[in-house]
Coordinates of C-alpha atoms in Angstrom, one line a residue:
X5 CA 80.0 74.3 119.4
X6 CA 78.1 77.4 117.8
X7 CA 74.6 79.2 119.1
X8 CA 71.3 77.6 119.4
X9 CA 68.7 80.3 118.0
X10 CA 66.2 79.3 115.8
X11 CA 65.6 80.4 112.8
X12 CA 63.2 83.0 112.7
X13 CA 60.8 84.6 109.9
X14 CA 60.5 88.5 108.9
X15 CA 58.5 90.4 110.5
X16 CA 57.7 94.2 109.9
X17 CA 55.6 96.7 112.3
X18 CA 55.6 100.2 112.3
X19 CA 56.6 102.7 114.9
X20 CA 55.6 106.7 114.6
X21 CA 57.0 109.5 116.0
X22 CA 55.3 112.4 115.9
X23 CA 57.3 116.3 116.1
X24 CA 55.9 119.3 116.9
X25 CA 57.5 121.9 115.2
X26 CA 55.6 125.8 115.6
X27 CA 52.1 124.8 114.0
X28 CA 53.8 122.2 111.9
X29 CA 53.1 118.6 112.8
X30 CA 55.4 116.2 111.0
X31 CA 54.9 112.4 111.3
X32 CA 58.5 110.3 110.5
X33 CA 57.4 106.3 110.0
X34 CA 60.0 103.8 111.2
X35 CA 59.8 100.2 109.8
X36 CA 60.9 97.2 112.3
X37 CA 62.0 94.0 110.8
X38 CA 63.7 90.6 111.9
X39 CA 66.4 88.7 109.8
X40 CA 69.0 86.1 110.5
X41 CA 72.9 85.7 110.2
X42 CA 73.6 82.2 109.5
X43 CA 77.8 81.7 110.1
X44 CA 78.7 78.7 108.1
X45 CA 81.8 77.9 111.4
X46 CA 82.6 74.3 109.8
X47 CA 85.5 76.0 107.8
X48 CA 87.4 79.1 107.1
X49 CA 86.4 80.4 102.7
X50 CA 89.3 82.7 103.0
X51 CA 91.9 84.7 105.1
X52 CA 93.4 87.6 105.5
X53 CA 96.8 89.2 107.1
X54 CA 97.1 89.9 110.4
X55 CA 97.9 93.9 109.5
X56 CA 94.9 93.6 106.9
X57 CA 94.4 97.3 107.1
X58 CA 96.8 99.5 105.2
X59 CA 96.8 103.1 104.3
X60 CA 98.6 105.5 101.3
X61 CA 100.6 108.3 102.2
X62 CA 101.0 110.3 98.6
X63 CA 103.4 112.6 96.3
X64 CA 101.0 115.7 95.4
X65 CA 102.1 118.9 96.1
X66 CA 100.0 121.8 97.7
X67 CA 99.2 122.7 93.7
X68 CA 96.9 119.2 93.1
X69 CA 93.6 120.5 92.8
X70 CA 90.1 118.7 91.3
X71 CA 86.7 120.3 91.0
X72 CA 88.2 123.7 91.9
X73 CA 89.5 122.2 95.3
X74 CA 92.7 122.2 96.0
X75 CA 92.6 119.4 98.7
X76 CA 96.1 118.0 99.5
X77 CA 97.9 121.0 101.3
X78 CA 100.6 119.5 103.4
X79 CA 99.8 115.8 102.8
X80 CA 102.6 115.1 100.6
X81 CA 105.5 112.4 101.5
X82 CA 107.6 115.6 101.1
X83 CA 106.1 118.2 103.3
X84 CA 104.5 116.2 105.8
X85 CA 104.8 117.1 109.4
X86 CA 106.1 114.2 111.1
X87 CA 106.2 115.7 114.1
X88 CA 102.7 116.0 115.1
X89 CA 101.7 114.4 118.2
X90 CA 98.1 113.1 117.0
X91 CA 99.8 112.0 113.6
X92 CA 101.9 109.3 115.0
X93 CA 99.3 108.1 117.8
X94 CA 97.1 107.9 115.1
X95 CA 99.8 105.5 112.9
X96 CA 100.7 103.7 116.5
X97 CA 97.4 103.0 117.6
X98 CA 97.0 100.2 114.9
X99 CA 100.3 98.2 116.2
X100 CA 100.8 98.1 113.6
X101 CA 99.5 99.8 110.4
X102 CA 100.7 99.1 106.6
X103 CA 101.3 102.2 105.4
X104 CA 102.0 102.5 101.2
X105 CA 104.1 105.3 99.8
X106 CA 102.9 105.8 96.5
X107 CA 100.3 107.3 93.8
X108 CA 100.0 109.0 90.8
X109 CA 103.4 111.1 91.1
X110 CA 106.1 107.6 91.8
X111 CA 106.7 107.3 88.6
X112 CA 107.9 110.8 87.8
X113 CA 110.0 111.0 91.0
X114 CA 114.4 110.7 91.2
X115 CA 116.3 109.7 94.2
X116 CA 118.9 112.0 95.2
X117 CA 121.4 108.7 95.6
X118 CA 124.1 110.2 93.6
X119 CA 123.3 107.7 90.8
X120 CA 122.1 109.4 88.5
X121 CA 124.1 112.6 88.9
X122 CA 121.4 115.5 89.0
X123 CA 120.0 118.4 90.9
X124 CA 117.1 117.7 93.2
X125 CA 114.3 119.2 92.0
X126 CA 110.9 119.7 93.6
X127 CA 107.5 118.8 91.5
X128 CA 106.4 121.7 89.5
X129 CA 102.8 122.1 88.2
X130 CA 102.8 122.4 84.5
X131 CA 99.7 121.2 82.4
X132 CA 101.9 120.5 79.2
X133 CA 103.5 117.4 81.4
X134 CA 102.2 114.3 81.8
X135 CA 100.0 114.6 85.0
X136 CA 100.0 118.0 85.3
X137 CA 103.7 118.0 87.4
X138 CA 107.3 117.9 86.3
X139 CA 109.5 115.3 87.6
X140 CA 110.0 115.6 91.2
X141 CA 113.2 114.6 93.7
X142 CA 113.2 112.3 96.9
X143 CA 115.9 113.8 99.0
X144 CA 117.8 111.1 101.3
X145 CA 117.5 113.5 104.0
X146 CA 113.8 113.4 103.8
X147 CA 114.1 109.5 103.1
X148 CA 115.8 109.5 106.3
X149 CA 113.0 111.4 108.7
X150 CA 110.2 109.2 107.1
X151 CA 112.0 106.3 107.9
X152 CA 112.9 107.7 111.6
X153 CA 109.0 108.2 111.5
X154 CA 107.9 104.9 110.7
X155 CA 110.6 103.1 112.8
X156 CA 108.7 105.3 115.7
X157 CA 105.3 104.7 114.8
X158 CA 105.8 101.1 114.7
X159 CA 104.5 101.0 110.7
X160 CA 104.5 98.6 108.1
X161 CA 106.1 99.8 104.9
X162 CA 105.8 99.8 100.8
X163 CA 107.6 101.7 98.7
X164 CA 106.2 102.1 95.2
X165 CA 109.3 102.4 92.8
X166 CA 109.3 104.7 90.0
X167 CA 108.2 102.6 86.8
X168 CA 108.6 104.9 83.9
X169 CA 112.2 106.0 84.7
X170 CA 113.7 105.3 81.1
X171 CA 110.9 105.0 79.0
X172 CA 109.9 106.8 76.1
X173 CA 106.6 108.1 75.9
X174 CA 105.6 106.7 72.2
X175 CA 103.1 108.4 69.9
X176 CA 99.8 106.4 70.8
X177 CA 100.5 107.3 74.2
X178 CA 102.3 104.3 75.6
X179 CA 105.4 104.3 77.0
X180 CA 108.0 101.5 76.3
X181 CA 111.3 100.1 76.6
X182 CA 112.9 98.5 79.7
X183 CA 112.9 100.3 83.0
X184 CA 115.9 101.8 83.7
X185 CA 116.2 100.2 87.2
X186 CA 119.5 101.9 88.3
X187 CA 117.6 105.1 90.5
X188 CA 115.7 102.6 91.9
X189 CA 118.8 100.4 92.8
X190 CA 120.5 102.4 94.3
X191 CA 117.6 103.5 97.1
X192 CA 117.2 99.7 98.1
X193 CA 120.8 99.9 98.4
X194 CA 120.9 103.0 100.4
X195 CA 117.5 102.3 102.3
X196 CA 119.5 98.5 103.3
X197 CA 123.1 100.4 104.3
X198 CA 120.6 102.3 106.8
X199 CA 119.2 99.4 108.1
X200 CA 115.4 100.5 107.3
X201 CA 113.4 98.2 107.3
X202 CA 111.1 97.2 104.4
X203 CA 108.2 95.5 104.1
X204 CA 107.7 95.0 100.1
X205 CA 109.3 97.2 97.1
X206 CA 106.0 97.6 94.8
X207 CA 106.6 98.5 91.1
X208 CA 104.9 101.0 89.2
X209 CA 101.3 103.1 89.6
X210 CA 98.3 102.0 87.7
X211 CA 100.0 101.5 83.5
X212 CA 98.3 98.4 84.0
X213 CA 96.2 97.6 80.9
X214 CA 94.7 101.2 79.3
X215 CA 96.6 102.9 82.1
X216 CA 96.2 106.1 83.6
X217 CA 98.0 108.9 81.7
X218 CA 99.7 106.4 80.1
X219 CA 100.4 102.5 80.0
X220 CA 102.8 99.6 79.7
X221 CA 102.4 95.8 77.9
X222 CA 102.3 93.0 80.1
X223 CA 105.3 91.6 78.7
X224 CA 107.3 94.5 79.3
X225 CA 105.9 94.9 83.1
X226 CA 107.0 91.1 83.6
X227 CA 110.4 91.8 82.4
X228 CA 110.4 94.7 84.8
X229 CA 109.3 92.6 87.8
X230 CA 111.7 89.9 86.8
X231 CA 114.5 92.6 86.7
X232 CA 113.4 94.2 90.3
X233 CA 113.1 90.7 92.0
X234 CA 116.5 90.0 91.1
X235 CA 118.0 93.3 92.1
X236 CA 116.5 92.7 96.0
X237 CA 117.9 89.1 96.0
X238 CA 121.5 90.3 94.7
X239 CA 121.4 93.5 97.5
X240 CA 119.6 91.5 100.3
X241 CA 121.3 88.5 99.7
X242 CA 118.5 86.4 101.3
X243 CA 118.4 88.3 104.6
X244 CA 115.3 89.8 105.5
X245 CA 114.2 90.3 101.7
X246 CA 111.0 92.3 101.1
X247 CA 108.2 91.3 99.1
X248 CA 108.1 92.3 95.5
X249 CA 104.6 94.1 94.4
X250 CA 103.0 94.4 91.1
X251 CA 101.3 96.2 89.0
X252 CA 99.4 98.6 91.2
X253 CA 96.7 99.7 88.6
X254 CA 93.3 99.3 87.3
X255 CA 92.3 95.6 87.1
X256 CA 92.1 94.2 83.4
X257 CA 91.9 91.1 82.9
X258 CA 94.0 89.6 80.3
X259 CA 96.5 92.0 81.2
X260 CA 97.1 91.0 84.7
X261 CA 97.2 87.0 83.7
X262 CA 100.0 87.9 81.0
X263 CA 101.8 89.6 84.0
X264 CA 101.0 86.7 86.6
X265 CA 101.8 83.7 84.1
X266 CA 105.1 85.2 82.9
X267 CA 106.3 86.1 86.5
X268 CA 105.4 83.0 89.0
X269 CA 109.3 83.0 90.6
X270 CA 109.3 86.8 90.4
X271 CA 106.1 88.2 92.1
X272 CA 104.7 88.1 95.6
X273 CA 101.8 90.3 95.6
X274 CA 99.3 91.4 92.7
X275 CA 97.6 94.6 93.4
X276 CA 94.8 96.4 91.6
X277 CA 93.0 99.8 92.5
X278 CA 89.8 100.5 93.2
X279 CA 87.5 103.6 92.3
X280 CA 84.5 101.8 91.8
X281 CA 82.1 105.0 93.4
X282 CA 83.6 107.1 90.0
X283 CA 84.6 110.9 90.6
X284 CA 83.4 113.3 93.0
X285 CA 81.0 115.4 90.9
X286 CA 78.6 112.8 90.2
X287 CA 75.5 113.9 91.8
X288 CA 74.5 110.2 92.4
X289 CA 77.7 109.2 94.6
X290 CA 75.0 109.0 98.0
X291 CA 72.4 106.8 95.9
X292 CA 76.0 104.3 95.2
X293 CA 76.8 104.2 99.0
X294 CA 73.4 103.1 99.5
X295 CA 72.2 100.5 96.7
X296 CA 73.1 97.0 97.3
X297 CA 73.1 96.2 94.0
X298 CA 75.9 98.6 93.2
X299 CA 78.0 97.5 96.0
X300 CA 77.9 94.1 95.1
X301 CA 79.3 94.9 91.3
X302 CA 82.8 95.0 92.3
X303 CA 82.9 91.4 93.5
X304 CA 83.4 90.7 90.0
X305 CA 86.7 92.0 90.1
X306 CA 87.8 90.3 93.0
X307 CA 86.4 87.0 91.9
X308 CA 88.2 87.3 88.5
X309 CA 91.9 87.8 90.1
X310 CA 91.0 84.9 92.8
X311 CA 90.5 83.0 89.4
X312 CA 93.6 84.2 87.6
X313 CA 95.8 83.2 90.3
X314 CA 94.5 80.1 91.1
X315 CA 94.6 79.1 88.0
X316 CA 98.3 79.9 87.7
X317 CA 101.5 78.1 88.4
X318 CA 102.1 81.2 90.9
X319 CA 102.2 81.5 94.8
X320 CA 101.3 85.3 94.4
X321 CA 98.3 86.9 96.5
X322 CA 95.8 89.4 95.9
X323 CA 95.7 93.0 97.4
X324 CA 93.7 96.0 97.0
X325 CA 96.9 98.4 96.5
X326 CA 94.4 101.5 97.1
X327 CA 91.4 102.4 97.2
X328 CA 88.7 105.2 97.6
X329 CA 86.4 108.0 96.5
X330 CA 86.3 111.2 95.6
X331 CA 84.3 114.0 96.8
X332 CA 80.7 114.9 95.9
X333 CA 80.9 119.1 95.3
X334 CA 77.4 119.1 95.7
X335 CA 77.1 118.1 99.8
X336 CA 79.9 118.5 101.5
X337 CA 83.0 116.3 101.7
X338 CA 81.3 112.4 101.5
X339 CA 84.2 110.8 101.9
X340 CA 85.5 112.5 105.0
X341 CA 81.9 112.0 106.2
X342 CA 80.1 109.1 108.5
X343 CA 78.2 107.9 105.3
X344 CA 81.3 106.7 103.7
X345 CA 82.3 104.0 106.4
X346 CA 79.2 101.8 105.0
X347 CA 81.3 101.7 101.7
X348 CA 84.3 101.5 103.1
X349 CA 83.8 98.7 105.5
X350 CA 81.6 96.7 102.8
X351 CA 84.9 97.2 100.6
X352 CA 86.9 95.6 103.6
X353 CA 84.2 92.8 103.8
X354 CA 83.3 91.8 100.8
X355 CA 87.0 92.0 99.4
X356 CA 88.3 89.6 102.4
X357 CA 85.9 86.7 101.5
X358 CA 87.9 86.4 97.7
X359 CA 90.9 85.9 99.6
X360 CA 92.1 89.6 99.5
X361 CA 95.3 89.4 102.1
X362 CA 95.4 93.5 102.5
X363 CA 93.2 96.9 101.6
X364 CA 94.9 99.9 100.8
X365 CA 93.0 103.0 102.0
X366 CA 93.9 106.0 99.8
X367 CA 94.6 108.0 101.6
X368 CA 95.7 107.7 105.4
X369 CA 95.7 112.0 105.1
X370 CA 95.4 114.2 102.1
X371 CA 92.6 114.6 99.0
X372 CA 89.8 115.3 100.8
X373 CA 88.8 111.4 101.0
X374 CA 92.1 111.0 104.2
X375 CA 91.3 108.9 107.5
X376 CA 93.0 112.1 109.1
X377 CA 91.5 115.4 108.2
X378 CA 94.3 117.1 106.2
X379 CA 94.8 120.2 108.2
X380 CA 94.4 119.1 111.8
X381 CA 95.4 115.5 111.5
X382 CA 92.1 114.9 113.8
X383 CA 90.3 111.2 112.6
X384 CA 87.4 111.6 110.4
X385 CA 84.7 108.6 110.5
X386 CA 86.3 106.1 108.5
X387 CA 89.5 105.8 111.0
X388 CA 87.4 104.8 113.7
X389 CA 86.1 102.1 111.0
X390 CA 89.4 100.9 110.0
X391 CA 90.5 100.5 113.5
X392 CA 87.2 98.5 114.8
X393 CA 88.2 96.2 111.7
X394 CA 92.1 96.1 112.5
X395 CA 91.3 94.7 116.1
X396 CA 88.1 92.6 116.0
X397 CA 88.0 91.0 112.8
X398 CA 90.7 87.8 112.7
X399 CA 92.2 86.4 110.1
X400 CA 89.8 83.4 109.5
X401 CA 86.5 84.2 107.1
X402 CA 83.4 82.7 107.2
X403 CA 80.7 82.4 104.9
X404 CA 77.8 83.9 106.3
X405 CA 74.3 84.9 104.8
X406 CA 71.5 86.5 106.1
X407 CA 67.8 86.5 105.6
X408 CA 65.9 89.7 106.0
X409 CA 66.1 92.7 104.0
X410 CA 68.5 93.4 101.2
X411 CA 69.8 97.0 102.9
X412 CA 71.6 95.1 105.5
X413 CA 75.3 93.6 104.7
X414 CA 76.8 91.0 106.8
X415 CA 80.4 89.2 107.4
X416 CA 82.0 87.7 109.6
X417 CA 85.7 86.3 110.4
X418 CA 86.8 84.4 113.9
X419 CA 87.5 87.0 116.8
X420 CA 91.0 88.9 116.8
X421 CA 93.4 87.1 119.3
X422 CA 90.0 86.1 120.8
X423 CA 87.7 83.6 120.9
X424 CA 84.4 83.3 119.3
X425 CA 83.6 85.2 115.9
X426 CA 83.1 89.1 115.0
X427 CA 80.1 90.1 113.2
X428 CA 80.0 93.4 111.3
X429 CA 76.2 94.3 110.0
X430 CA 75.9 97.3 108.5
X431 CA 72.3 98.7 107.2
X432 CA 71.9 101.0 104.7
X433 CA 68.0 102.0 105.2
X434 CA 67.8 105.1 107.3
X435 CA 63.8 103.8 108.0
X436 CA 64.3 100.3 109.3
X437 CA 65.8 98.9 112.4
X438 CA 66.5 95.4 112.3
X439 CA 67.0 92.6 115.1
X440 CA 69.0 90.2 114.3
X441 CA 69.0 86.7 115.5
X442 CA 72.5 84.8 115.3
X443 CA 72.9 81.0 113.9
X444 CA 75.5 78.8 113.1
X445 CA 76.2 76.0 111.5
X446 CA 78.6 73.2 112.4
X447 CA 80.3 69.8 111.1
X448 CA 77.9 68.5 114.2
X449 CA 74.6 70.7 113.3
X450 CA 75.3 69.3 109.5
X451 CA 75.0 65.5 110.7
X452 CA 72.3 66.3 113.3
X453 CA 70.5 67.5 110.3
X454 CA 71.2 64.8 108.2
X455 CA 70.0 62.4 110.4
X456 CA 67.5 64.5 111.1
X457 CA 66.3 64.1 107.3
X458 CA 66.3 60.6 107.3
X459 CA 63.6 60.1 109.4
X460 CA 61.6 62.6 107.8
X461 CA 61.9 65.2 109.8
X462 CA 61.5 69.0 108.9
X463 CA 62.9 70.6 111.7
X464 CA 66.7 72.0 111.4
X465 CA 69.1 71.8 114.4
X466 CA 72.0 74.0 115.2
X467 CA 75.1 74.0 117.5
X468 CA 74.1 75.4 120.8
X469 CA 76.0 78.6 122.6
X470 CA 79.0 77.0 125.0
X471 CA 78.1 77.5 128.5
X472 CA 74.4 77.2 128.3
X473 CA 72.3 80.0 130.4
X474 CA 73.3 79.0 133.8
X475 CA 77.1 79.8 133.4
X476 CA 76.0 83.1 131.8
X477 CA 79.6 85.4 132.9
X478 CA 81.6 88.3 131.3
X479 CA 84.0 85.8 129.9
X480 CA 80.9 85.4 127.4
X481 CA 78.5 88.4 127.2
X482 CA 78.6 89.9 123.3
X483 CA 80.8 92.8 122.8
X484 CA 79.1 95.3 120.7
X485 CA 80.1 98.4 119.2
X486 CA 77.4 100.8 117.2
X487 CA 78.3 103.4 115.2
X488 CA 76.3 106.1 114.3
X489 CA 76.5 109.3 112.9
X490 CA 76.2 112.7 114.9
X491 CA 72.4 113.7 114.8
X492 CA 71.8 111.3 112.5
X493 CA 73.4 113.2 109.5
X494 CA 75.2 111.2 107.2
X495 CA 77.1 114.1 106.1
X496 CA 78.3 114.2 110.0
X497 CA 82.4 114.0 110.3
X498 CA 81.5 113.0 113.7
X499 CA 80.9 109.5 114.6
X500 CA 79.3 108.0 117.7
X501 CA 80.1 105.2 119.1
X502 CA 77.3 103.4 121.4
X503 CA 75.8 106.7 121.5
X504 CA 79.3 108.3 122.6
X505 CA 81.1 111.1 120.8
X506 CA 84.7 109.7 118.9
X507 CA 87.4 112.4 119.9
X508 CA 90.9 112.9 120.7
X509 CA 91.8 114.4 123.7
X510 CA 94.1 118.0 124.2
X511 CA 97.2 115.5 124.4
X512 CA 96.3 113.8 120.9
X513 CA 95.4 110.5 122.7
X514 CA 93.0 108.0 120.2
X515 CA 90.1 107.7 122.2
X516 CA 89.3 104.0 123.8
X517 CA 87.2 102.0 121.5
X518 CA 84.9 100.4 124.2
X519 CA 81.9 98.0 123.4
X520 CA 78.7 97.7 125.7
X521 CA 77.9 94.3 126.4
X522 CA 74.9 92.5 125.8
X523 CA 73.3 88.7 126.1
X524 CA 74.6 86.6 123.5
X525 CA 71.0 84.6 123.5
X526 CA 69.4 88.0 122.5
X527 CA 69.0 89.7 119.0
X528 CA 71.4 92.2 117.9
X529 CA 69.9 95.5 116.9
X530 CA 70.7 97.5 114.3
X531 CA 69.4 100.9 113.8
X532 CA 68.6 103.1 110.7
X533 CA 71.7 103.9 109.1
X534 CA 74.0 102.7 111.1
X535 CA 76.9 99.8 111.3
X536 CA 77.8 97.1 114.4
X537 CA 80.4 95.1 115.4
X538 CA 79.7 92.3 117.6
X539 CA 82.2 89.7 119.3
X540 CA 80.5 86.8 120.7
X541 CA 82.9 85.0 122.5
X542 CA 80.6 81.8 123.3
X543 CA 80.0 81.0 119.7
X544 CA 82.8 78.3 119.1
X545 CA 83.2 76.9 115.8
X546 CA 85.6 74.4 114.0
X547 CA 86.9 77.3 112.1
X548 CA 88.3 79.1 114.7
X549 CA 89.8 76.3 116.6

């Protein structure tokens, strides 16, 4: 049964500190209010994988640069060192972590498989070429120590195939005819001879509707995807056969429900991309983060490919194939900051209550928006983030409102391999802490209120905490985990956890992620600006039988 707290109204009071500063007194106002979560535990709205969490490693050379940055160094699938220490606890500590190879630069790249016959060539920046790079050359070599990498590292792989290989690049800037699938054979052929192991083969990067740089039709796509599903089945022949991934580009529409109704045998996964914040020089990226309203504009998107596919004679599910930000020029690097990780984990929230199965982080390390900073490989903010997520949140979602003010998100899923349910609040006002009382609502609480009803009665029952507060123990104290950034500056690429600095040790050890405990029977608080998991073990619902 769930937690007995009743429902409580808003209250606000102020609290004034005062700072003494030479001859300057300056007087900071802090706002208090109360709100409540109500968890809806009778049944699950959605679920998610296990390995929810996934990450992009990338193709761009040292050359890539934006807004006079040149912010990829030696992030590249190709230069990457694979034998850093911190690097591969980083990719371990997830157990595992879904790690996409892909972006921009698939489509222009040739496996040196013999088939076709050429020179292996490294990318070469040239403006005149489409994306600002010639065509560039996997070498099997290199193919080899990624895939000695991953085995390591205990990751979960997809392998974006190059899309426009035999296409013509037409005058209205489309590209058409068939993909010349044969490069692309003959890697799944190699890659099975190894006996690497591989999670999905994912066609194309974002030519999905207008495209990026340019685009493909829907029909042609399909016949693509219909071609690629039938080259794994004829080299796997039915024995540990990856997944087959479309389109990986910018959600439109019409577009992706040509693709999904002429491919319902063909296609396993539908992803779309997500660069909802726009680009890093708009000065109003911070004000994004931060408005409620804004955030809550991509559900739209989400709730329209729910739609498409349940509307469709297909078994495919949704994915976000990547996602993220760019920088803002104008205050440091956002999105290697703490302020990010309120985006990012209402991205990971909001996307898992349409029935989103996996998020794609672009990028695990490289472009100035990486979970690993590019040049040290030490964690910035949003790792810590992903991996509170990856080992508290289950697979189970539940609705779950709350009452208070509109700066404070919540979700919540049934504990990770525990039991109970994980909260994540996060609250975007840096002048209001809230408390937070916990409800939820049951099959039984429904009928208690029912009845309740037909005698006339106003009050409203809940399902009461397991246990009750004599058998109060550690088996079901709340878990709780705070995160906050360093001096309170959102700009900070430090995060604190319960008041404790995030770092790696001299060894390259991830740092234990370690919750204080707390009563479940008393509020939660949340502080200014900052974001809290909590796992309360006692609340038991139906949906997390």
């Amino acid at each position: 049964m769930g937690s007995l707290f009743q429902m409580m109204g808003l209250f606000c009071f102020w609290i004034f500190f005062i700072f003494n500063f030479g001859n300057v007194v300056t007087v900071v106002s802090q706002s208090v209010e109360e709100g409540t979560v109500l968890v809806d535990g009778r049944v699950g709205i959605a679920s998610i994988d296990d390995d929810f969490i996934c990450a992009t490693l990338d193709w761009w050379p040292p050359e890539k640069c934006d807004y006079g940055t040149c912010s990829w160094g030696h992030a590249s699938l190709l230069n990457l060192d694979l034998y850093n220490n911190l690097f591969l606890n980083a990719v371990k500590a997830f157990s595992p972590l879904k790690i996409r190879l892909g972006g921009t630069l698939q489509d222009k790249v040739i496996y040196e498989t013999g088939d076709p016959q050429e020179p292996c060539h490294q990318f070469v920046k040239n403006t005149t070429n489409m994306f600002g790079f010639t065509n560039g050359c996997l070498p099997m070599w290199r193919w080899d120590q990624l895939n000695k990498f991953f085995r390591k590292a205990g990751a979960v792989i997809i392998f974006g195939l190059n899309a426009l290989n035999g296409r013509i690049l037409a005058s209205d800037g489309s590209s058409v005819g068939p993909w010349d699938s044969r490069n692309a054979a003959s890697l799944i052929r190699y890659t099975v001879n190894k006996g690497y192991t591989m999670y999905a083969w994912e066609l194309g990067n974002e030519l999905s509707g207008n495209g990026v740089g340019t685009r493909v039709t829907a029909a042609q796509y399909a016949s693509d995807v219909i071609q690629l599903h039938s080259i794994v089945k004829d080299i796997y022949g039915g024995v540990n056969e990856p997944l087959i991934i479309a389109p990986g580009g910018f959600f439109d529409a019409n577009w992706y429900k040509e693709l999904v109704d002429k491919t319902p045998n063909s296609l396993d996964i539908v992803t779309h991309h997500i660069y909802n914040l726009g680009p890093g020089v708009d000065t109003h990226l911070v004000d994004k983060i931060l408005d409620p309203t804004y955030l809550d504009g991509e559900a739209k998107t989400f709730s329209s490919l729910k739609n498409i596919l349940k509307s469709s004679a297909t078994s495919a599910t949704a994915w976000v194939g990547e996602a993220g930000g760019a920088y803002n020029s104008g205050h440091n690097l956002v999105t290697n900051a703490f302020i990010f990780s309120f985006w990012y984990l209402d991205q990971l929230g909001m996307s898992s209550t349409y029935n989103t199965k996996t998020y794609c982080r672009q990028t695990l390390i490289g472009g100035n928006y990486g979970l690993l900073n590019t040049t040290t490989f030490v964690p910035n903010p949003d790792y810590y983030s992903a991996l509170l997520w990856h080992r508290l949140m289950g697979r189970t979602v539940l609705l779950t409102s709350f009452s208070g003010t509109k700066k404070l998100r919540a979700y919540s899923h049934c504990a990770k391999q525990s039991q109970g349910i994980t909260l994540l609040l996060i609250n975007l006002d840096g002048n209001t802490t809230v408390h937070i009382r916990v409800t939820t609502e049951t099959t039984t609480s429904v009928r208690l209120r029912t009845l309740k009803h037909k005698h006339k009665s106003t009050r409203t029952r809940f399902a009461r905490v397991s246990g009750g507060t004599k058998s109060l123990n550690a088996i079901n104290m709340r878990e709780e985990y705070h995160l906050r950034a360093k001096d309170g500056d959102l700009y900070s690429q430090t995060m604190l956890l319960n008041g404790k600095i995030l770092a790696v040790n001299s060894f390259g050890d991830i740092p234990p992620l370690e919750p204080i405990n707390g009563n479940p029977w008393d509020p939660i608080t949340v502080d200014p600006y900052s974001i809290v998991f909590a796992h309360i073990p006692s609340i038991d619902v139906p949906a997390c039988k």
